[in-house]
Short mmCIF file of C-alpha atoms and ligand atoms in Angstrom, two decimals:
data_model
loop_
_atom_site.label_atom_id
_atom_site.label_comp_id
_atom_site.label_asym_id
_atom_site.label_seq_id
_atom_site.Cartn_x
_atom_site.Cartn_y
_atom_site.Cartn_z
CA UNK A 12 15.53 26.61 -12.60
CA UNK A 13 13.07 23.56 -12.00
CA UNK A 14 14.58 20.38 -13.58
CA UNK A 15 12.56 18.93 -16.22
CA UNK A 16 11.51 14.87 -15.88
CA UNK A 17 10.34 12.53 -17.97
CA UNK A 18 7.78 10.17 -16.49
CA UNK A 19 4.59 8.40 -16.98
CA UNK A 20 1.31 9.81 -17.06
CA UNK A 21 -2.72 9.29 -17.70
CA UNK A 22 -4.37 11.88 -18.98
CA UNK A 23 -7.47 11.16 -18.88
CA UNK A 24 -9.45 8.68 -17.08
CA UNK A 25 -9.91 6.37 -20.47
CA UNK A 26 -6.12 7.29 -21.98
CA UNK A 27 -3.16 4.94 -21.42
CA UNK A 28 -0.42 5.94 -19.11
CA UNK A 29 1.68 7.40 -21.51
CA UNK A 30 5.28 9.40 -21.61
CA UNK A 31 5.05 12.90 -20.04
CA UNK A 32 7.38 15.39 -19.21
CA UNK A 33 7.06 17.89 -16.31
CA UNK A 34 9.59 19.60 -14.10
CA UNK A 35 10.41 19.08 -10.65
CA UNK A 36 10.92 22.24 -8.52
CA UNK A 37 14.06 23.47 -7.24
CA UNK A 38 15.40 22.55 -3.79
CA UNK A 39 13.91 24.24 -0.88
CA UNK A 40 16.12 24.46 2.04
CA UNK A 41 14.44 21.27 3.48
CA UNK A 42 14.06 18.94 0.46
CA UNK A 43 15.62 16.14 -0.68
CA UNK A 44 16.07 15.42 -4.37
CA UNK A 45 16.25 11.61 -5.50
CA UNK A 46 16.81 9.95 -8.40
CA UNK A 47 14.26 7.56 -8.45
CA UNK A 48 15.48 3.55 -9.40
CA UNK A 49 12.85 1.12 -8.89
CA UNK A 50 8.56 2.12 -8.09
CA UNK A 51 5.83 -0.81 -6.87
CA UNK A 52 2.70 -0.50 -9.46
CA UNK A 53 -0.27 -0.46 -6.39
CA UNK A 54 -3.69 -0.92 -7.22
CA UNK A 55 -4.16 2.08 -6.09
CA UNK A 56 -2.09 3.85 -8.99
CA UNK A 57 -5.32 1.91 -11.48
CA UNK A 58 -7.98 3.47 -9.15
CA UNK A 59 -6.41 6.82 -9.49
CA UNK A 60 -5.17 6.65 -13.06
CA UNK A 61 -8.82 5.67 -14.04
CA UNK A 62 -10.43 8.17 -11.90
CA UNK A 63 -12.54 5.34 -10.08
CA UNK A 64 -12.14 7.43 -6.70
CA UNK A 65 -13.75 10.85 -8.39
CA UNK A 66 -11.10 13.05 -7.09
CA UNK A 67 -8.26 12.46 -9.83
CA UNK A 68 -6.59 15.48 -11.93
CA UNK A 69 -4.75 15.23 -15.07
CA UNK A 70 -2.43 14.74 -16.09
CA UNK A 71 -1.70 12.25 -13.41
CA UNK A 72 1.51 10.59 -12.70
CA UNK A 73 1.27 7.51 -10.83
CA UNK A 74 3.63 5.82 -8.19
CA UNK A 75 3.65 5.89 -4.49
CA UNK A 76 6.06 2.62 -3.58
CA UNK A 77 9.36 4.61 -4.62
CA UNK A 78 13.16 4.17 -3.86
CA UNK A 79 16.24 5.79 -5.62
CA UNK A 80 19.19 7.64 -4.38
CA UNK A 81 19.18 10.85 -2.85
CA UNK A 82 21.18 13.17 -5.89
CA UNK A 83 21.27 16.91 -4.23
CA UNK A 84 19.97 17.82 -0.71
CA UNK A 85 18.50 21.38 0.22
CA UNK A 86 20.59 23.64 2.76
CA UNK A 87 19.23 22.98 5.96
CA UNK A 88 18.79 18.59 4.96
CA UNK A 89 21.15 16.86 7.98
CA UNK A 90 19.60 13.75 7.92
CA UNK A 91 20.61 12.52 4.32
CA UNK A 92 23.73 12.72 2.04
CA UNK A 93 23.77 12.39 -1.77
CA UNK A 94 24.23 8.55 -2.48
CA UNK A 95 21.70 7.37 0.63
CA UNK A 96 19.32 5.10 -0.46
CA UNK A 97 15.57 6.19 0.46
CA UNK A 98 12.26 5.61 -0.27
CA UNK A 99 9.21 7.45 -0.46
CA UNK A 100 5.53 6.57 -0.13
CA UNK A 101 2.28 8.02 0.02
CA UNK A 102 2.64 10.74 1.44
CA UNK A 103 4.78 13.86 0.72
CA UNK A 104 3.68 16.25 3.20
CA UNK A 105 1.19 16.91 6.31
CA UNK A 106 0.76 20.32 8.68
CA UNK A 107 3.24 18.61 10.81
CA UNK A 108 0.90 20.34 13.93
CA UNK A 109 -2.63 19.44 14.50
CA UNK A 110 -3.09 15.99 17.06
CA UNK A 111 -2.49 13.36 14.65
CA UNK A 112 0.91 14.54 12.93
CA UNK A 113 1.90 15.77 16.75
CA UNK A 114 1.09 11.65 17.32
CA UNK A 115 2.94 10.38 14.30
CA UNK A 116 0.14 9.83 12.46
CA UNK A 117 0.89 12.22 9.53
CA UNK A 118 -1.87 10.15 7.08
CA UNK A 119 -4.29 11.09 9.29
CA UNK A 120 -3.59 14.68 9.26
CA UNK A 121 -6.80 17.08 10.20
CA UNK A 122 -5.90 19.07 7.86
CA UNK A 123 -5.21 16.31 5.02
CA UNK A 124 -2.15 15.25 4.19
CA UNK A 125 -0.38 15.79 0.82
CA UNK A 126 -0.26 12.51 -1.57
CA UNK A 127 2.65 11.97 -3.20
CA UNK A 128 0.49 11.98 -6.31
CA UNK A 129 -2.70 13.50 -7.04
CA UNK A 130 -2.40 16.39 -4.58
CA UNK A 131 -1.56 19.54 -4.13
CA UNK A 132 1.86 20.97 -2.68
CA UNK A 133 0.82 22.85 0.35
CA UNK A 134 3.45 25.87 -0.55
CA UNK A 135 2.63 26.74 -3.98
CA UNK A 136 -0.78 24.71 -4.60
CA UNK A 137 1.21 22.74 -8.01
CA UNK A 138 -0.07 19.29 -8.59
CA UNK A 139 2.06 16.51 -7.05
CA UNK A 140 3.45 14.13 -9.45
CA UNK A 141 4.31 10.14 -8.25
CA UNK A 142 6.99 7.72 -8.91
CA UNK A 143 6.59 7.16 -12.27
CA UNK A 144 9.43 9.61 -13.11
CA UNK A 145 12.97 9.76 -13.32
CA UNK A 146 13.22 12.01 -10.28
CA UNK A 147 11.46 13.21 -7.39
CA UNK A 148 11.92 16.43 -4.79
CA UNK A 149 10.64 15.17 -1.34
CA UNK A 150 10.43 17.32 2.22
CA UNK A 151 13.90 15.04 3.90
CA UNK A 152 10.61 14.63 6.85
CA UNK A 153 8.58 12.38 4.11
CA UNK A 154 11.73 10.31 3.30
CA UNK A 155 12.93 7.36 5.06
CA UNK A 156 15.84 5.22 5.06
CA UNK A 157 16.31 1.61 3.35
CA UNK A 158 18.04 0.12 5.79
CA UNK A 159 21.33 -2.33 4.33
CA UNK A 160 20.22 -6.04 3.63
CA UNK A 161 17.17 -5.07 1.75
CA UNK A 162 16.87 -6.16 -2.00
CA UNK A 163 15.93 -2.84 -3.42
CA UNK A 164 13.50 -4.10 -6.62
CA UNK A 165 11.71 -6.19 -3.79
CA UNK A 166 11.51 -3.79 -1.02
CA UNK A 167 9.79 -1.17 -3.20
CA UNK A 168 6.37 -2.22 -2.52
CA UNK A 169 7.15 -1.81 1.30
CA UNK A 170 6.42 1.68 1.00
CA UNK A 171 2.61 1.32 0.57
CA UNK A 172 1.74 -2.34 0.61
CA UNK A 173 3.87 -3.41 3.18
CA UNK A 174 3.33 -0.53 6.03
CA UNK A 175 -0.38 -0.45 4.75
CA UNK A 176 -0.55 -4.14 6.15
CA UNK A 177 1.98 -3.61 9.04
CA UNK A 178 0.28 -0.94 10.72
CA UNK A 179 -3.08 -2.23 11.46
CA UNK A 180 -1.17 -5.56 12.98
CA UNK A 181 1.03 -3.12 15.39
CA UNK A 182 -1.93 -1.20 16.01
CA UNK A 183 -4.29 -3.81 17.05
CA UNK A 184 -1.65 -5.38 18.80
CA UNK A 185 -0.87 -8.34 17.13
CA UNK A 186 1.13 -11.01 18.59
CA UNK A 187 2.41 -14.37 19.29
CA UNK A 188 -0.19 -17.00 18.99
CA UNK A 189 -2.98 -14.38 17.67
CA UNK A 190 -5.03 -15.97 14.84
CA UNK A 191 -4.95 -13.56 11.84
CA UNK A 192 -6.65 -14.19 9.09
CA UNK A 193 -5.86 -12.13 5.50
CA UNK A 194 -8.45 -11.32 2.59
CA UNK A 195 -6.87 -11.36 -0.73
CA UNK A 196 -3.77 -12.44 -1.77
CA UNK A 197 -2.65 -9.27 -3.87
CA UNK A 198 0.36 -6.95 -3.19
CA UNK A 199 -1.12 -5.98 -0.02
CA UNK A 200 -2.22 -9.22 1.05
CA UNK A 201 1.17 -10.94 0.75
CA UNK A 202 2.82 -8.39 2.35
CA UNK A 203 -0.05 -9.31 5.39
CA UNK A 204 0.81 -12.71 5.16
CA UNK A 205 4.92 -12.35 5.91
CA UNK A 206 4.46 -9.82 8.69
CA UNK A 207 1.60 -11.62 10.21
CA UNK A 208 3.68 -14.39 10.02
CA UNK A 209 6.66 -12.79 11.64
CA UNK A 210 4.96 -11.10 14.54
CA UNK A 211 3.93 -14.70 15.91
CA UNK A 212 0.91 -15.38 14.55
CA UNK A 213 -1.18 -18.28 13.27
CA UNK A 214 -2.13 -16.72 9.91
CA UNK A 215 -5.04 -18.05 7.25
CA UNK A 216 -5.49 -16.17 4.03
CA UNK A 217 -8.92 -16.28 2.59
CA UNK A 218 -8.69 -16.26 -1.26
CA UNK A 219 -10.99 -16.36 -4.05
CA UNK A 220 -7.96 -18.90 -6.47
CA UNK A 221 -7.12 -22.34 -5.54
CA UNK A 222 -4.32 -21.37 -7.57
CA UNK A 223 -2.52 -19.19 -4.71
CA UNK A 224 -3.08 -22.33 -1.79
CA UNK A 225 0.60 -23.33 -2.21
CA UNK A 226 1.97 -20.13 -2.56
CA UNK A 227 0.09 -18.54 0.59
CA UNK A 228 1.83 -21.65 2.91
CA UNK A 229 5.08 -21.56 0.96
CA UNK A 230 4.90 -17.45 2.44
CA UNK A 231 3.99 -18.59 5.93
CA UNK A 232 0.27 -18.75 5.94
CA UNK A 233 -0.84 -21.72 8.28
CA UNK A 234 -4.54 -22.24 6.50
CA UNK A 235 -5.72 -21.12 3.28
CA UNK A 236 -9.93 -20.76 3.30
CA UNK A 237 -11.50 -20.43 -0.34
CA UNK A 238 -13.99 -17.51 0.38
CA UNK A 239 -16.39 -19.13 -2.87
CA UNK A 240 -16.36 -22.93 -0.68
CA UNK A 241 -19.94 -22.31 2.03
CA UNK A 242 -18.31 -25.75 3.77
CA UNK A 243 -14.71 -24.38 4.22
CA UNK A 244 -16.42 -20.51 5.69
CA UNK A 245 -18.34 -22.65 8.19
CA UNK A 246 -15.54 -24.37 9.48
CA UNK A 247 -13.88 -20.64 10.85
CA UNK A 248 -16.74 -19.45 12.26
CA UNK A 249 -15.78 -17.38 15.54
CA UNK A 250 -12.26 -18.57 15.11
CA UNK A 251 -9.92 -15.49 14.16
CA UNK A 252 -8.66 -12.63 16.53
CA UNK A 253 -8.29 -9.99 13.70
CA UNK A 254 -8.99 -10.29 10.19
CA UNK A 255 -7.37 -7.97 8.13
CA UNK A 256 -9.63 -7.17 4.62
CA UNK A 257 -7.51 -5.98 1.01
CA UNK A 258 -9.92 -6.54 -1.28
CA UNK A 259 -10.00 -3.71 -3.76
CA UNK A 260 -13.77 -4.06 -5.08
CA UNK A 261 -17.25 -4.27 -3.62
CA UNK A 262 -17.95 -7.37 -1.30
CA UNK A 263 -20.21 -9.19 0.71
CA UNK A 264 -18.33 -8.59 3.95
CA UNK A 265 -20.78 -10.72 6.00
CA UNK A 266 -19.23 -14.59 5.87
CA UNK A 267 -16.18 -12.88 6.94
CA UNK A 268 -17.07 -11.24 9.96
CA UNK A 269 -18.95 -14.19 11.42
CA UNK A 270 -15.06 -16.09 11.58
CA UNK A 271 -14.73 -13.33 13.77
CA UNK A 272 -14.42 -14.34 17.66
CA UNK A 273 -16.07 -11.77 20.07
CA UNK A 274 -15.07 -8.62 20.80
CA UNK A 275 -12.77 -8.54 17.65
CA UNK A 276 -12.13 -6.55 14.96
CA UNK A 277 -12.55 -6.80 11.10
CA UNK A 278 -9.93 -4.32 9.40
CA UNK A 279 -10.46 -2.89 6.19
CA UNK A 280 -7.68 -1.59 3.89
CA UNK A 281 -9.21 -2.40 0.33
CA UNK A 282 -12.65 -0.70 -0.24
CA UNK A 283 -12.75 2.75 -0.35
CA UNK A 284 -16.53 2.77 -1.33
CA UNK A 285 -19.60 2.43 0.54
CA UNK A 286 -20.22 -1.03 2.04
CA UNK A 287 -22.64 -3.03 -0.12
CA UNK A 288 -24.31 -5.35 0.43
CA UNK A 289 -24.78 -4.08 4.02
CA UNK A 290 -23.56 -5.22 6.80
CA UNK A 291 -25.66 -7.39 8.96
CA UNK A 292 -26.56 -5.55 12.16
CA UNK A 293 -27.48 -8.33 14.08
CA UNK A 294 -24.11 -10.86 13.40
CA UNK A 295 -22.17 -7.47 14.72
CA UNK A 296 -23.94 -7.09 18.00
CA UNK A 297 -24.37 -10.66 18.76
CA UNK A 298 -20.54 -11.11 19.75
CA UNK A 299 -19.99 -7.47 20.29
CA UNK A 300 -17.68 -6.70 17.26
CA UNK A 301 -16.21 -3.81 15.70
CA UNK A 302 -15.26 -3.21 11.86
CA UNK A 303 -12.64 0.09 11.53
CA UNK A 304 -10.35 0.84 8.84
CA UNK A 305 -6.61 2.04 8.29
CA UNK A 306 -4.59 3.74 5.65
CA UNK A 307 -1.02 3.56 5.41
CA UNK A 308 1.04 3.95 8.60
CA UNK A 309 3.07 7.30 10.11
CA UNK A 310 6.70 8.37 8.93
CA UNK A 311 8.40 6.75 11.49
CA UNK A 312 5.89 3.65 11.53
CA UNK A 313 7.11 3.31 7.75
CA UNK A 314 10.79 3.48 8.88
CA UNK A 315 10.38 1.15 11.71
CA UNK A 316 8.48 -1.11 9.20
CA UNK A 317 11.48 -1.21 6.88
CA UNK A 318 13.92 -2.10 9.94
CA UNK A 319 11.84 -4.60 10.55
CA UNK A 320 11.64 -6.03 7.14
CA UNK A 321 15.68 -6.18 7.41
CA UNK A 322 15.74 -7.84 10.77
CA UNK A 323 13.62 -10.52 9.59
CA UNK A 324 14.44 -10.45 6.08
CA UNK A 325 11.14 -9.61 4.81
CA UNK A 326 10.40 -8.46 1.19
CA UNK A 327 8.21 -8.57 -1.35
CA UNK A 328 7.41 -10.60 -4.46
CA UNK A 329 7.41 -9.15 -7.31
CA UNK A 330 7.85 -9.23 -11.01
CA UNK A 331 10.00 -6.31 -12.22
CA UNK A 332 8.61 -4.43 -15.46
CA UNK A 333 9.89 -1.80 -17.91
CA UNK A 334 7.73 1.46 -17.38
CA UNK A 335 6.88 0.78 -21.59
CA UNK A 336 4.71 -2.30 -20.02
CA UNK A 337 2.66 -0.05 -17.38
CA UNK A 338 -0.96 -0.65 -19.55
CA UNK A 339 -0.70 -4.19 -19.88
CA UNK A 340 0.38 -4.60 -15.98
CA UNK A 341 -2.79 -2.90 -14.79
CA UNK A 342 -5.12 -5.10 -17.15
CA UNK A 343 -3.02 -8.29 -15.50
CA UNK A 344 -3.56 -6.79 -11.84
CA UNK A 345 -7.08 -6.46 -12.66
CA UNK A 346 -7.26 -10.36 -13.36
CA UNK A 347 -4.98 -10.74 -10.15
CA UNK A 348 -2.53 -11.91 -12.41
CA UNK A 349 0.44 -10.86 -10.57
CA UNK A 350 3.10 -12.01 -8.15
CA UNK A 351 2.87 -10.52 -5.93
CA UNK A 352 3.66 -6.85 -7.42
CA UNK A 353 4.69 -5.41 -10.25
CA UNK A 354 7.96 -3.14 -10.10
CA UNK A 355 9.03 -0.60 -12.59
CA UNK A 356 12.71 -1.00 -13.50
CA UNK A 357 12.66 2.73 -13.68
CA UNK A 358 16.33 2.61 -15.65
CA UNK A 359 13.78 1.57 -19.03
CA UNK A 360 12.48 4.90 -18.85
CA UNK A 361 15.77 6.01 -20.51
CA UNK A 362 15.00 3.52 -23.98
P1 NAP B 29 -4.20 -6.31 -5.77
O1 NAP B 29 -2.75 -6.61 -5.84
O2 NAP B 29 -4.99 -6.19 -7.03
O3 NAP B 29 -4.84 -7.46 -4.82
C1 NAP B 29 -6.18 -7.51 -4.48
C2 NAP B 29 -6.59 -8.97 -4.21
O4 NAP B 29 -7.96 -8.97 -3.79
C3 NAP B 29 -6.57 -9.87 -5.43
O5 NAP B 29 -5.31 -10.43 -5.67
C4 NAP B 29 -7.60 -10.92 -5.10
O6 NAP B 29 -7.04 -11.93 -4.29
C5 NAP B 29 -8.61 -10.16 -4.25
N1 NAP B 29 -9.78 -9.75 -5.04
C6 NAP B 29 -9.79 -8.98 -6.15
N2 NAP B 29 -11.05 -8.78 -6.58
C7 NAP B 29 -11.86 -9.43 -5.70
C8 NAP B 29 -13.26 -9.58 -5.58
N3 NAP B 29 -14.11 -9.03 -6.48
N4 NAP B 29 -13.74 -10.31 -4.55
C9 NAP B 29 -12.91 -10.87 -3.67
N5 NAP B 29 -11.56 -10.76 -3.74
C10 NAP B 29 -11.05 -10.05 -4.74
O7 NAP B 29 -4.46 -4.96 -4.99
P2 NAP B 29 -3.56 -4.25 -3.85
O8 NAP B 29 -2.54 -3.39 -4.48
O9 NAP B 29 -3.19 -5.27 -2.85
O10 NAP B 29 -4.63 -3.24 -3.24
C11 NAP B 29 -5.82 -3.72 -2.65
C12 NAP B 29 -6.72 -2.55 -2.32
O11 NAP B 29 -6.15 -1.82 -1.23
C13 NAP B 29 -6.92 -1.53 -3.43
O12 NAP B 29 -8.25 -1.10 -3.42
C14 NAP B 29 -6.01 -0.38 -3.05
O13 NAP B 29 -6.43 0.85 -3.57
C15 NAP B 29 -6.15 -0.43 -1.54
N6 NAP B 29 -5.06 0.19 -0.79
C16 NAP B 29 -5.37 0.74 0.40
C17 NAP B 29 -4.37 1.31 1.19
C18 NAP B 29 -4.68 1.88 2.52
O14 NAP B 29 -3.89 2.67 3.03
N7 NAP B 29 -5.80 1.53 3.13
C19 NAP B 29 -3.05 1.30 0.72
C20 NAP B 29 -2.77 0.69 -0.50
C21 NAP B 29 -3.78 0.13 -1.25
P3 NAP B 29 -7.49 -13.47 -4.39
O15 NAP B 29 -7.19 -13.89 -5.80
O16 NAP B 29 -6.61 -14.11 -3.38
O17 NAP B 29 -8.95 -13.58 -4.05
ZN1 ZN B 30 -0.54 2.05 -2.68
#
């Protein structure tokens, strides 16, 4: 008998994210069961929730930054126990054959991979619901482990903001001495900052509020640039090795790639919509650089992320919320009023 849940959901793209109850499948023989205890609010959930990404279908439950305690395990699960403590991000699923899952890279499957929310299970076609819920039923090869020495309210926005900043700065090969600059200091963007930070590098953060310039340094950044201050843009220019971009809404990405030294790369995480205004042809080719994006990071790029975060006792800041104060969280994210995420406490969906 599927187990019914009580979560959050939007059910339209102008509703509030409201209570909702749905029911979770029963066990297959390779799923994991969890009750879910604390979820990261990502901006990502707002996109979705308001259906500014034209793909979402309601009713949608949100969540994608999730940790809880495995409950029950399937028959064939050897790799967890009831009682573990796992998380749970993005992703729920992939083929698990083509090139890029063979690599590791299950978020770039060619076939798509399954969202955690706002897909479609690959078995039996039902919608997938987030982390927004009491509980969650999870494939044990799309969980991971929270490794001991890990504040579990501050390591749920590892899950997606931290390995969705992490990656890119493995991939591109990030290291001592490297000058990394950040755009945005949001739940991503912090998360950039610390790991940046702890791979060895001189890290700026360009920001928009002269209210985050002690903050930034107080989470390792070296420089803070305000991206509205001409003067203070000059003063970069060809200076950064990799600049890593969060920003969640359209942008002139131009003053940002000239700080860019030749032959490097401008990363972006934040802008899933066309590029406007265009991108200067001419400031790319003189200095031979490259623009690319990412998108979260592989299973066991997410676990060695969190072992990581434990060895160097990385986590996140955030405020922790009752699920009751979803609504008014998004409107504060939207004035990057935040810091540095928002976690639901998801014990307040009981009251
Ligand atoms: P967030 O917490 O809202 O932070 C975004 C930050 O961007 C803000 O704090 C602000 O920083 C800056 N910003 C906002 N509006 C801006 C504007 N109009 N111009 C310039 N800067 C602006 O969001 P988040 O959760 O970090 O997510 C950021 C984006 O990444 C979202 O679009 C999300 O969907 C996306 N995302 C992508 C992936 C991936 O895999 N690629 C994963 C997760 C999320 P300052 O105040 O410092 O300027
Ligand atoms: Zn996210």
């Amino acid at each position: 008998m599927p187990t019914a849940v009580l979560g959050y959901a939007a059910q339209s793209a102008t509703s509030a994210v409201a209570p909702f109850e749905f029911a979770r499948r029963d066990l297959r023989p390779d799923d994991v069961s969890i009750e879910i205890l604390y979820c990261g609010v990502c901006h990502s959930d707002l996109h979705q929730a308001r259906n500014e990404w034209h793909s979402s279908s309601y009713p949608l439950v949100p969540g994608h930054e999730i940790i809880g305690r495995v409950s029950a395990i399937g028959a064939e699960v050897g790799n967890f126990q009831p009682g573990d403590l796992v998380g749970v991000g993005c992703m729920v699923d992939s083929c698990q054959t083509c090139e890029a899952c063979q690599a590791g890279l299950e978020q770039y499957c060619e076939a798509g991979c399954t969202f955690t929310y706002n897909g479609k299970d690959r078995l039996d076609q039902s919608p997938t619901f987030g982390g927004y819920s009491q509980q969650i039923v999870v494939s044990d090869k799309f969980v991971v482990r929270i490794p001991a020495g890990l504040d579990l309210q501050s390591a749920a926005p590892l899950l997606c903001a931290g390995i969705t900043m992490y990656s890119p700065l493995r991939h591109w090969n990030v290291k001592e001495g490297d000058k990394v600059a950040i755009v945005g200091l949001g739940g991503l963007g912090h998360m950039g900052i610390k790991f940046a930070t702890a791979m060895g590098a001189e890290v700026t953060l360009f920001t928009r509020s002269t209210s985050k310039i002690e903050e930034a340094k107080a989470m390792g950044a070296d420089a803070v640039v305000l991206s509205t201050d001409a003067e203070q843009m000059r003063s970069v220019r060809n200076y950064f090795d990799l600049i890593v971009d969060t920003v969640p809404n359209k942008h002139d990405f131009n003053p940002y790639i000239a700080t860019l030294k030749r032959d490097r790369n401008y990363v972006v995480v934040g802008q899933p919509e066309p590029i406007e205004p265009g991108i200067n042809g001419w400031d790319l080719m003189m200095g031979r650089k490259s623009i690319s994006g990412s998108a979260i990071g592989g299973i066991a790029e997410t676990q060695a992320m969190l072992d990581f975060s434990a060895e160097h006792q990385i986590s996140c800041d955030v405020e922790v919320i009752d699920i009751q104060a979803i609504n008014e969280a998004y409107e504060r994210m939207l004035k990057s009023d935040v810091k540095y995420r928002f976690v639901i406490d998801m014990a307040s969906l009981k009251s």
